[in-house]
mmCIF file of C-alpha atoms and ligand atoms in Angstrom:
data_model
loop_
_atom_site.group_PDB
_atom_site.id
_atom_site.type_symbol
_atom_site.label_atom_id
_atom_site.label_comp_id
_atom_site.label_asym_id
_atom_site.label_seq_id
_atom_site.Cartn_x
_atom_site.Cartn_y
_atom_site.Cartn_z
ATOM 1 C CA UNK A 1 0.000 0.000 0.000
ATOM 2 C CA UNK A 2 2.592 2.404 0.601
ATOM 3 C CA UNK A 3 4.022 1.771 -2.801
ATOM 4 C CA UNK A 4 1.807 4.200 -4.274
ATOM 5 C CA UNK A 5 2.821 6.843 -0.821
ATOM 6 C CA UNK A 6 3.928 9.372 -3.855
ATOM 7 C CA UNK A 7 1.141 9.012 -5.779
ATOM 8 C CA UNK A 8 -1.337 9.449 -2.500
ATOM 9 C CA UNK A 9 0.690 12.961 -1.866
ATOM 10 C CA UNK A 10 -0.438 14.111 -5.510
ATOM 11 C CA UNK A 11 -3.348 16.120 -4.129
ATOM 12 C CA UNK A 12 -1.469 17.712 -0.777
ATOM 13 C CA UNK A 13 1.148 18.711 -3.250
ATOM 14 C CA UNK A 14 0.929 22.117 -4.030
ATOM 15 C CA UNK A 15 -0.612 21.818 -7.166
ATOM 16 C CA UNK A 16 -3.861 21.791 -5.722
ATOM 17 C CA UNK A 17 -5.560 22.908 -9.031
ATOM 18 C CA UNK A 18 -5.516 19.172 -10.117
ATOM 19 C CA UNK A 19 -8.990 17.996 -10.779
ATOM 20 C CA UNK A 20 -10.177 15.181 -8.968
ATOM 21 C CA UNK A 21 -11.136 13.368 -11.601
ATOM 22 C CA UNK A 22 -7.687 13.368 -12.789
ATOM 23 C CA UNK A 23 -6.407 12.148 -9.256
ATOM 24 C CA UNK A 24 -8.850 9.658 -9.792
ATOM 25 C CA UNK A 25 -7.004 7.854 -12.640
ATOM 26 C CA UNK A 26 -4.023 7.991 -11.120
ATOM 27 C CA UNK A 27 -4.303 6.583 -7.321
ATOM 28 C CA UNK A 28 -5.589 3.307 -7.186
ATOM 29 C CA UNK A 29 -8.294 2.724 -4.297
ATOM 30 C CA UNK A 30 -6.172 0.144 -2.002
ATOM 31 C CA UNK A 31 -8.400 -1.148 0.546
ATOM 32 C CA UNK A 32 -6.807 -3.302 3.763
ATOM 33 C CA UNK A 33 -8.881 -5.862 5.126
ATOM 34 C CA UNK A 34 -7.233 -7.236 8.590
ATOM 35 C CA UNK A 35 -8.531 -10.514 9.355
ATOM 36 C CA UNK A 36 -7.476 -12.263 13.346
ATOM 37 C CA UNK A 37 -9.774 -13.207 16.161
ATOM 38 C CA UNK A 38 -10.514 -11.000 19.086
ATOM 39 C CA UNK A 39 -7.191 -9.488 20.559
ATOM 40 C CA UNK A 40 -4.927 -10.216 17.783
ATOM 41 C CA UNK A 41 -3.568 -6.557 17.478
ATOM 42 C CA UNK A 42 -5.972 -5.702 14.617
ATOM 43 C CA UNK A 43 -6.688 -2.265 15.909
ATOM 44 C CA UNK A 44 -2.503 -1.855 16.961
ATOM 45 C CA UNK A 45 -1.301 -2.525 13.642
ATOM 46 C CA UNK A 46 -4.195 -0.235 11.928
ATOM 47 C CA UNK A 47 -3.252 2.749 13.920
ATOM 48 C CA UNK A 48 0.498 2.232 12.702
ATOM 49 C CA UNK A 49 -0.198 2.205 9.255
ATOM 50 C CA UNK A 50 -2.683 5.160 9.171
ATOM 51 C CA UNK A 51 0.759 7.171 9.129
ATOM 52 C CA UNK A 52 2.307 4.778 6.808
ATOM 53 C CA UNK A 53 0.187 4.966 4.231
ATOM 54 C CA UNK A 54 -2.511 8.109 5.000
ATOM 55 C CA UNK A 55 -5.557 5.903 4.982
ATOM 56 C CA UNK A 56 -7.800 5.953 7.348
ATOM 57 C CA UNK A 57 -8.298 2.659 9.952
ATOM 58 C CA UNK A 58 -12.374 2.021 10.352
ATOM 59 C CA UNK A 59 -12.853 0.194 13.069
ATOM 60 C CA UNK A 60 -16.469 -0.705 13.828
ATOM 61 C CA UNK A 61 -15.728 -2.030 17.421
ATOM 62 C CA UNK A 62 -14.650 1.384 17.958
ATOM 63 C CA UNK A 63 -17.536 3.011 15.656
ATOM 64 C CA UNK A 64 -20.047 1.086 17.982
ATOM 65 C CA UNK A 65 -18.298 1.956 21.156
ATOM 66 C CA UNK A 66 -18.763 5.504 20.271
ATOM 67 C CA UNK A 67 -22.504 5.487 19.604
ATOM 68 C CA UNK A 68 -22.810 3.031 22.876
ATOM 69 C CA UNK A 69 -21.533 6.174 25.016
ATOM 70 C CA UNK A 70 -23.228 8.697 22.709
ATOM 71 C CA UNK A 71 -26.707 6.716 23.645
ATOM 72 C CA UNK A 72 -27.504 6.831 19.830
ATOM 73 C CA UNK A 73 -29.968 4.203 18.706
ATOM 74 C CA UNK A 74 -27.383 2.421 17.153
ATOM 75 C CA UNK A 75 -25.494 2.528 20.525
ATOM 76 C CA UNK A 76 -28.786 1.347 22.535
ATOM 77 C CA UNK A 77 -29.294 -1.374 20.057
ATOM 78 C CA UNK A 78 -25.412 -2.734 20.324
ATOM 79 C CA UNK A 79 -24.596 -2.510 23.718
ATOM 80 C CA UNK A 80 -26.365 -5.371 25.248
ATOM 81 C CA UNK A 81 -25.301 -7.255 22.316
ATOM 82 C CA UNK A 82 -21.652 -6.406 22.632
ATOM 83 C CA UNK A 83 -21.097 -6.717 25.993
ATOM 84 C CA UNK A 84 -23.289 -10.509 25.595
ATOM 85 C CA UNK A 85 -19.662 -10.941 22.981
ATOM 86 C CA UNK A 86 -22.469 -11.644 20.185
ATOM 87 C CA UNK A 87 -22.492 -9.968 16.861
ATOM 88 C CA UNK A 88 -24.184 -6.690 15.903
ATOM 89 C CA UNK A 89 -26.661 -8.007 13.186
ATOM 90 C CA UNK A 90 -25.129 -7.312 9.686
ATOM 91 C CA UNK A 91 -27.938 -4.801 8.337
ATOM 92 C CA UNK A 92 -26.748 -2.422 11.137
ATOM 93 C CA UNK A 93 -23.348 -2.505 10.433
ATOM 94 C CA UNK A 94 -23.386 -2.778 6.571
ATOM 95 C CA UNK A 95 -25.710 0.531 7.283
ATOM 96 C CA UNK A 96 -23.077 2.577 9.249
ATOM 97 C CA UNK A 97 -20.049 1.018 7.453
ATOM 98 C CA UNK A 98 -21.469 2.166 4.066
ATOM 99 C CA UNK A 99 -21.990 5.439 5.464
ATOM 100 C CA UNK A 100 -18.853 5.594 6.679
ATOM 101 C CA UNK A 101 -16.953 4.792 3.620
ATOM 102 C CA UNK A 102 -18.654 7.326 1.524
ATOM 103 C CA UNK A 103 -16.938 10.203 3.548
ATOM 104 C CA UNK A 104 -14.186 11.572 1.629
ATOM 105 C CA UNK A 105 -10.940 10.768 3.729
ATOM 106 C CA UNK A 106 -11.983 6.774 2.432
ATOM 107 C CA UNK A 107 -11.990 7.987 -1.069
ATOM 108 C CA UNK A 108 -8.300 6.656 -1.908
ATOM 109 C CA UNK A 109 -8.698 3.620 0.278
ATOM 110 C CA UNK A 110 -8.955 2.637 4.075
ATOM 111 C CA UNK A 111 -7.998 0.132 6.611
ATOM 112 C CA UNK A 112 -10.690 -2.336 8.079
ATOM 113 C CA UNK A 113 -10.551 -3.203 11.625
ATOM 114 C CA UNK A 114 -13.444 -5.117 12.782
ATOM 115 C CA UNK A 115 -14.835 -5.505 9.608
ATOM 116 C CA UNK A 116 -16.408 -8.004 7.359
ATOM 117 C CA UNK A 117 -17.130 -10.304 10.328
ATOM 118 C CA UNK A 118 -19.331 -12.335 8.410
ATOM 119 C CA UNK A 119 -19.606 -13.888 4.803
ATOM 120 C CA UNK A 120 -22.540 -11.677 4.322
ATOM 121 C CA UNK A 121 -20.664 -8.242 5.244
ATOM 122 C CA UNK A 122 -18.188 -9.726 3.232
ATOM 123 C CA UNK A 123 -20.021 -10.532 0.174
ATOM 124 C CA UNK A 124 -21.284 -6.704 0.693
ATOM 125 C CA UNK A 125 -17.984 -5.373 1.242
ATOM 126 C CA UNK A 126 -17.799 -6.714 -2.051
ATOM 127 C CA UNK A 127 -20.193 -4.441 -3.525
ATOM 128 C CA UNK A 128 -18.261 -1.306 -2.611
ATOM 129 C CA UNK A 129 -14.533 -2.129 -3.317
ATOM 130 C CA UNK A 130 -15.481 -2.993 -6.706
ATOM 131 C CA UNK A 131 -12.151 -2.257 -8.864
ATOM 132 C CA UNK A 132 -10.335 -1.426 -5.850
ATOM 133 C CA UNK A 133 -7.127 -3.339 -4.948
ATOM 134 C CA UNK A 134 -8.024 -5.251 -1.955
ATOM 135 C CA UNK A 135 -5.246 -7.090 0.184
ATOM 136 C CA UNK A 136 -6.408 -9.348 3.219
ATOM 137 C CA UNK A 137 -3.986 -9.913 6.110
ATOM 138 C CA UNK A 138 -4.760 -12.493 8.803
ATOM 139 C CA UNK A 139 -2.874 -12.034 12.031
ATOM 140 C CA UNK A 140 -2.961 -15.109 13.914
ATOM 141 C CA UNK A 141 -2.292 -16.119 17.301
ATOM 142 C CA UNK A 142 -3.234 -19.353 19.798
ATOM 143 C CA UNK A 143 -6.051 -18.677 21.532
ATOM 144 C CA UNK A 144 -4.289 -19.203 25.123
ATOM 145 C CA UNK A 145 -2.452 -16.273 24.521
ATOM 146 C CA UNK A 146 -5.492 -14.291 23.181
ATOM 147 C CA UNK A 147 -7.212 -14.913 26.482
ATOM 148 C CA UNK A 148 -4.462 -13.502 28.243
ATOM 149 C CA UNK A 149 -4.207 -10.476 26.185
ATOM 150 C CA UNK A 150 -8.268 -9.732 25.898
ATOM 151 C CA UNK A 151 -8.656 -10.724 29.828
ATOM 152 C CA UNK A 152 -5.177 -8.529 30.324
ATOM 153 C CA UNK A 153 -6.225 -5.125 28.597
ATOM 154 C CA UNK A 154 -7.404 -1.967 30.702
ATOM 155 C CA UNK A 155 -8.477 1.151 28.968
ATOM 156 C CA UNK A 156 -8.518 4.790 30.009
ATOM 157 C CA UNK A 157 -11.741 5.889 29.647
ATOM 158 C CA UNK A 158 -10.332 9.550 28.980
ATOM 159 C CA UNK A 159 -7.866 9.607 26.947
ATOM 160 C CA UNK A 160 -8.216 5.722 25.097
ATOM 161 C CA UNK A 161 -4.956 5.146 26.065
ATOM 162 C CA UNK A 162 -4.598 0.807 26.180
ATOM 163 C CA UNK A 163 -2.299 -1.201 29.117
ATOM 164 C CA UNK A 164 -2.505 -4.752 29.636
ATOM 165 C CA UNK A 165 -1.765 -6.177 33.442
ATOM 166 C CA UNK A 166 0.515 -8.875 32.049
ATOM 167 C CA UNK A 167 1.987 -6.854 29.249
ATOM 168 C CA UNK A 168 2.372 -3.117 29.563
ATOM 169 C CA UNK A 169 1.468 -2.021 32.564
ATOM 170 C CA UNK A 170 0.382 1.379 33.628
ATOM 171 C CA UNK A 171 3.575 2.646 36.292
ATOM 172 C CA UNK A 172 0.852 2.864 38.866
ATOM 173 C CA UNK A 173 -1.514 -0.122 39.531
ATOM 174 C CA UNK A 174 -4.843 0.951 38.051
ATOM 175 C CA UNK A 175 -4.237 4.780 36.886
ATOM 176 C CA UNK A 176 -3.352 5.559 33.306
ATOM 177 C CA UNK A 177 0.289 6.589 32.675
ATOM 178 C CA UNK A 178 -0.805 10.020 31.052
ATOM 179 C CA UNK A 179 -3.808 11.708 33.076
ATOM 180 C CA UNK A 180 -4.236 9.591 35.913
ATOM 181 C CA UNK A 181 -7.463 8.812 35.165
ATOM 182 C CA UNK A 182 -8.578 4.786 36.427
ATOM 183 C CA UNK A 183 -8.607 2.402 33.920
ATOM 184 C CA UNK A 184 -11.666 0.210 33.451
ATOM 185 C CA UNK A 185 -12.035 -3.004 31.412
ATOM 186 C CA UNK A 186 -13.932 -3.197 28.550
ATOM 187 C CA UNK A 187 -17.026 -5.269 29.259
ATOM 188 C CA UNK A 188 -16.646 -7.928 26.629
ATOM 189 C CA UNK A 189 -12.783 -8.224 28.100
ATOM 190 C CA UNK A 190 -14.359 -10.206 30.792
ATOM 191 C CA UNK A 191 -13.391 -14.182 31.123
ATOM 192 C CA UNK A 192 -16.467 -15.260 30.284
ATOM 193 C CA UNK A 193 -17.055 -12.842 27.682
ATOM 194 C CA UNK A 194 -14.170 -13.641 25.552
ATOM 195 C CA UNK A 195 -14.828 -17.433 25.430
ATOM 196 C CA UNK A 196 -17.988 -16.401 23.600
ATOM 197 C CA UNK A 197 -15.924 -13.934 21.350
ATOM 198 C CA UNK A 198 -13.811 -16.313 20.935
ATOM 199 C CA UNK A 199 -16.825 -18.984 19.886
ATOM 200 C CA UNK A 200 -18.382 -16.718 17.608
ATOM 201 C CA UNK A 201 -14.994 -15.980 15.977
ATOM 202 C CA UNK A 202 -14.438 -19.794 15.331
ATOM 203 C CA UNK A 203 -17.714 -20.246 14.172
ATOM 204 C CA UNK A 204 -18.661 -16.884 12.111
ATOM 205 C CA UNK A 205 -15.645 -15.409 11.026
ATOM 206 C CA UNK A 206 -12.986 -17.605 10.946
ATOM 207 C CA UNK A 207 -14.569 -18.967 7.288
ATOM 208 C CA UNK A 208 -13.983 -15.714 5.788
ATOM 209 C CA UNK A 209 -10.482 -17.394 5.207
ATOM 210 C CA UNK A 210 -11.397 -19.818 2.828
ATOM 211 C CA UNK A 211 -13.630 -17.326 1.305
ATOM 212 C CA UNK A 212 -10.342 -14.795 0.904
ATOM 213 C CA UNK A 213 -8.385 -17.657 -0.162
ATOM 214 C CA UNK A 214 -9.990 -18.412 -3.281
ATOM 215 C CA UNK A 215 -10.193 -14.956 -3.882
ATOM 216 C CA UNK A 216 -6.637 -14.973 -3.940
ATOM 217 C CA UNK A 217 -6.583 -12.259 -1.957
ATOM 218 C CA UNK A 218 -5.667 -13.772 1.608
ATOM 219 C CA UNK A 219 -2.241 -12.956 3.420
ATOM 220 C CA UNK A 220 -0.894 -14.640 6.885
ATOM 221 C CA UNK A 221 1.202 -13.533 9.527
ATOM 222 C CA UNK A 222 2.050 -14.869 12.769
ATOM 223 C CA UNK A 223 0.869 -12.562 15.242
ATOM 224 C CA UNK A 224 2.504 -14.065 18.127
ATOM 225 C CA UNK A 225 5.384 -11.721 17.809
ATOM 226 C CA UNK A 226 6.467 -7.750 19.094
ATOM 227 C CA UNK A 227 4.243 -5.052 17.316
ATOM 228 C CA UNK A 228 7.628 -3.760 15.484
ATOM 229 C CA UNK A 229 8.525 -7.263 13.711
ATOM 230 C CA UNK A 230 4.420 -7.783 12.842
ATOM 231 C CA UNK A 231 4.422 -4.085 11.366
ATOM 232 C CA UNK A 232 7.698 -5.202 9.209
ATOM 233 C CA UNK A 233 6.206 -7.992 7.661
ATOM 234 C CA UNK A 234 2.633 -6.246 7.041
ATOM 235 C CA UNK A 235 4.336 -3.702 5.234
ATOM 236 C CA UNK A 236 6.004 -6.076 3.185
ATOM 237 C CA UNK A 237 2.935 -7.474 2.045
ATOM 238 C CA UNK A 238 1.419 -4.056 1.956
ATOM 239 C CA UNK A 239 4.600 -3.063 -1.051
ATOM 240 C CA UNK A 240 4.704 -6.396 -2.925
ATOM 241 C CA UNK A 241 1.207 -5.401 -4.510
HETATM 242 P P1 LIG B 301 -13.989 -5.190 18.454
HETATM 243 O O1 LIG B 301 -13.572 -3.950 19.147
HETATM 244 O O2 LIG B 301 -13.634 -5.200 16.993
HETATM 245 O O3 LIG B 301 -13.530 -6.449 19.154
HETATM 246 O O4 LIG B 301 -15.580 -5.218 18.484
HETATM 247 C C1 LIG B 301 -16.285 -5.216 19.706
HETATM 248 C C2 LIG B 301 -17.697 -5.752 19.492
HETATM 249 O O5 LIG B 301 -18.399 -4.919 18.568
HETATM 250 C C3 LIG B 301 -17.791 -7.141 18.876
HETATM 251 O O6 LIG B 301 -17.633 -8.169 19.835
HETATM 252 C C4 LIG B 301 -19.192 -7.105 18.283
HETATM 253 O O7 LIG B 301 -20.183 -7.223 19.296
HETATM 254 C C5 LIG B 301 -19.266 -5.691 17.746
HETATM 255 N N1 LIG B 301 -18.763 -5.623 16.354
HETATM 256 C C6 LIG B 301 -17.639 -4.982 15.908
HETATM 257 N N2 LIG B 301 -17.498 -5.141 14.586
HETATM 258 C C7 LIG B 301 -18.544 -5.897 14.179
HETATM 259 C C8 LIG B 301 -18.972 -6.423 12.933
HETATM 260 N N3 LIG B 301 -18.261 -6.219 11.823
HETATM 261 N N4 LIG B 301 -20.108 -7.158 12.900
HETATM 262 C C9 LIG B 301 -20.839 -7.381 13.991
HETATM 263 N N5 LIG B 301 -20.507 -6.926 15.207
HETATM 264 C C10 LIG B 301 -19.371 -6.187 15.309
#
């Protein structure tokens, strides 16, 4: 993806009195799917390559969060879903993800965090990236470990900022690092929680391998590593397109 980095500069260069129609013909809509179960470093590896390649990362985990603390309908709808570690049913999402794509920062390409879930957001996904280049990346890791991490992380609420207990832990037990705020855990990061995250994982997303796969579309990387060496290799993958 950052192959074409010069080509995404064309219209903060200053010749700004390029049409967009002829930008158009000459940046190629790259789209990043990344694939992995609940606590793989999805979202980690999404906000590192917003600066390396100027897209934007959608997460809908995070979209959802949002409208769950804004008290939107959306948010009423989720949040006894989401915190039940079930899935938000895919008219919703293909609804706000749609909507969401249409805004103009997506209009050379985005990352996906969170999203297709299912073959049928998939098979809609579809419908939007049509003649985009599209380049799936599953990060995978053992599903002991993923407990730890998911049943590890603490959040601030104020300022987002993520610690894990086993991991990276905040210098003082409980209070985030920055603004002293206490962190709380995510309600779906609770034991029982994750195993059904983990279930629904296995059973509803997990087949949007095979469905990648014969798309020929469908990278792997072993997520079982430090951030820094998983970045590496997804930016390999991310330049040999
Ligand atoms: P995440 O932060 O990606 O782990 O998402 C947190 C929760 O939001 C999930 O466990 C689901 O309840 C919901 N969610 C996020 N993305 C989707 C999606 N694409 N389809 C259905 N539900 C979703």
């Amino acid at each position: 993806m950052s192959a074409d980095r010069t080509t995404l500069s064309v219209g903060s260069t200053p010749d700004g009195s390029r049409r967009a129609a002829d930008r158009k013909q000459e940046t190629m809509q790259t789209v990043l799917i990344l694939l992995g179960p609940p606590g793989a470093g999805k979202g980690t590896q999404a906000k590192r390559l917003i600066a390396e390649t100027g897209r934007p990362q959608i997460s809908t985990g995070d979209m959802l969060r949002d409208a769950v603390r804004r008290h939107t309908e959306l948010g009423r709808k989720a949040k006894g879903i989401m915190s039940a570690g079930q899935l938000v049913p895919d008219d919703l999402m293909e609804g706000i993800v749609r909507e969401r794509l249409e805004q103009s920062d997506c209009r050379d390409g985005y990352i996906l965090d969170g999203f297709p879930r299912t073959l049928s957001q998939a098979e809609f996904l579809r419908t939007l990236t049509d003649g985009a280049q599209v380049v799936v990346v599953n990060i995978q890791v053992d599903e002991a470990e993923l407990v730890k991490r998911l049943s590890g992380r603490r959040v601030c609420p104020e300022d987002g900022q993520i610690y894990n207990v086993h991991y990276s832990p905040p210098r003082q037990a409980g209070k985030c690092d920055r603004c002293g705020s206490q962190l709380v855990q995510r309600p779906d990061d609770r034991e029982e929680v994750i195993a059904e995250r983990l279930s629904v994982y296995r059973r509803q997303t997990a087949p949007l391998i095979e469905y990648y796969k014969q798309r020929g579309l469908y990278h792997e990387l072993n997520g079982d590593r430090g951030v820094g060496e998983i970045f590496e290799d997804l930016k390999k993958i991310l330049n040999s397109r």
